[in-house]
Amino acid sequence: MVDLNFLLKAKKSKKNGFDINLSKKETMLLSLFLQNKNKLLSKDEIFSQIWNYDEEPSEQSLRVYVKNLRQILGKENIINKRDNGYIYV
């Protein structure tokens, strides 16, 4: 079992008592998942919440961020709904 603490306002994460270094986008994605637990988030929803209007979001970069979070949260905790989005359970 993973002991994960995420301080939403401070944007700081701890796993099993140790600080986790996340990129800005990974932090934003983790926050979005935690706020929408058990809800399907479409890729478009994620893009609109995480990427700025002047940035070009890509599915490949999203996959990389999700992969990195899976290494922290456990692969089974972020479910990919092919062509639809992701669910954090």
Coordinates of C-alpha atoms in Angstrom, one line a residue:
M1 CA 0.0 0.0 0.0
V2 CA 1.2 3.5 -0.9
D3 CA 1.1 6.2 1.6
L4 CA 0.6 9.3 -0.6
N5 CA 0.1 12.8 0.7
F6 CA -0.6 15.7 -1.6
L7 CA -0.9 19.2 -0.3
L8 CA -3.1 20.8 -2.9
K9 CA -2.5 24.4 -2.1
A10 CA 1.3 23.9 -1.7
K11 CA 1.5 21.6 -4.6
K12 CA 3.8 19.3 -2.7
S13 CA 3.7 15.5 -2.7
K14 CA 5.0 12.9 -0.3
K15 CA 5.2 9.1 -0.8
N16 CA 5.8 7.0 2.3
G17 CA 7.1 10.1 4.1
F18 CA 9.6 11.1 1.4
D19 CA 9.2 14.2 -0.9
I20 CA 8.3 13.4 -4.5
N21 CA 9.7 15.6 -7.2
L22 CA 7.0 16.2 -9.8
S23 CA 7.1 18.5 -12.8
K24 CA 4.5 21.3 -12.9
K25 CA 2.3 19.3 -15.4
E26 CA 2.6 16.1 -13.3
T27 CA 1.6 18.0 -10.2
M28 CA -1.4 19.6 -12.1
L29 CA -2.4 16.2 -13.5
L30 CA -2.2 14.5 -10.0
S31 CA -4.3 17.3 -8.6
L32 CA -6.9 16.9 -11.3
F33 CA -7.0 13.1 -10.7
L34 CA -7.4 13.5 -7.0
Q35 CA -10.2 16.0 -7.4
N36 CA -12.0 13.7 -9.9
K37 CA -11.5 10.3 -8.3
N38 CA -13.5 7.5 -10.0
K39 CA -14.5 9.9 -12.8
L40 CA -13.6 9.5 -16.5
L41 CA -11.5 12.5 -17.6
S42 CA -11.5 12.9 -21.3
K43 CA -8.2 13.8 -22.9
D44 CA -9.8 17.1 -24.0
E45 CA -10.8 17.8 -20.4
I46 CA -7.2 17.1 -19.2
F47 CA -5.7 19.2 -22.0
S48 CA -8.0 22.2 -21.2
Q49 CA -7.1 22.0 -17.5
I50 CA -3.4 21.3 -17.7
W51 CA -2.1 23.0 -20.8
N52 CA -2.2 26.8 -21.3
Y53 CA -3.9 28.3 -24.3
D54 CA -0.6 29.1 -26.0
E55 CA 0.7 25.5 -25.6
E56 CA 0.0 22.7 -28.0
P57 CA -1.0 19.6 -26.0
S58 CA -0.1 16.2 -27.4
E59 CA -1.3 12.8 -26.5
Q60 CA 2.3 11.5 -26.4
S61 CA 3.2 14.0 -23.7
L62 CA 0.1 13.2 -21.7
R63 CA 1.0 9.5 -21.9
V64 CA 4.4 10.2 -20.5
Y65 CA 3.0 12.2 -17.6
V66 CA 0.4 9.4 -16.8
K67 CA 3.3 6.8 -17.0
N68 CA 5.3 8.8 -14.5
L69 CA 2.3 9.1 -12.1
R70 CA 1.6 5.4 -12.5
Q71 CA 5.1 4.7 -11.2
I72 CA 4.2 6.7 -8.0
L73 CA 0.6 5.7 -7.6
G74 CA 0.7 2.2 -8.9
K75 CA -0.2 1.2 -12.5
E76 CA -3.6 -0.2 -11.4
N77 CA -4.7 3.1 -10.0
I78 CA -4.9 5.0 -13.3
I79 CA -7.0 3.3 -15.9
N80 CA -6.8 4.1 -19.5
K81 CA -10.1 4.0 -21.4
R82 CA -8.9 3.7 -24.9
D83 CA -9.7 6.8 -27.0
N84 CA -11.8 8.2 -24.1
G85 CA -9.5 9.3 -21.4
Y86 CA -8.3 8.2 -17.9
I87 CA -9.9 7.3 -14.6
Y88 CA -8.0 7.5 -11.3
V89 CA -9.4 4.9 -8.9

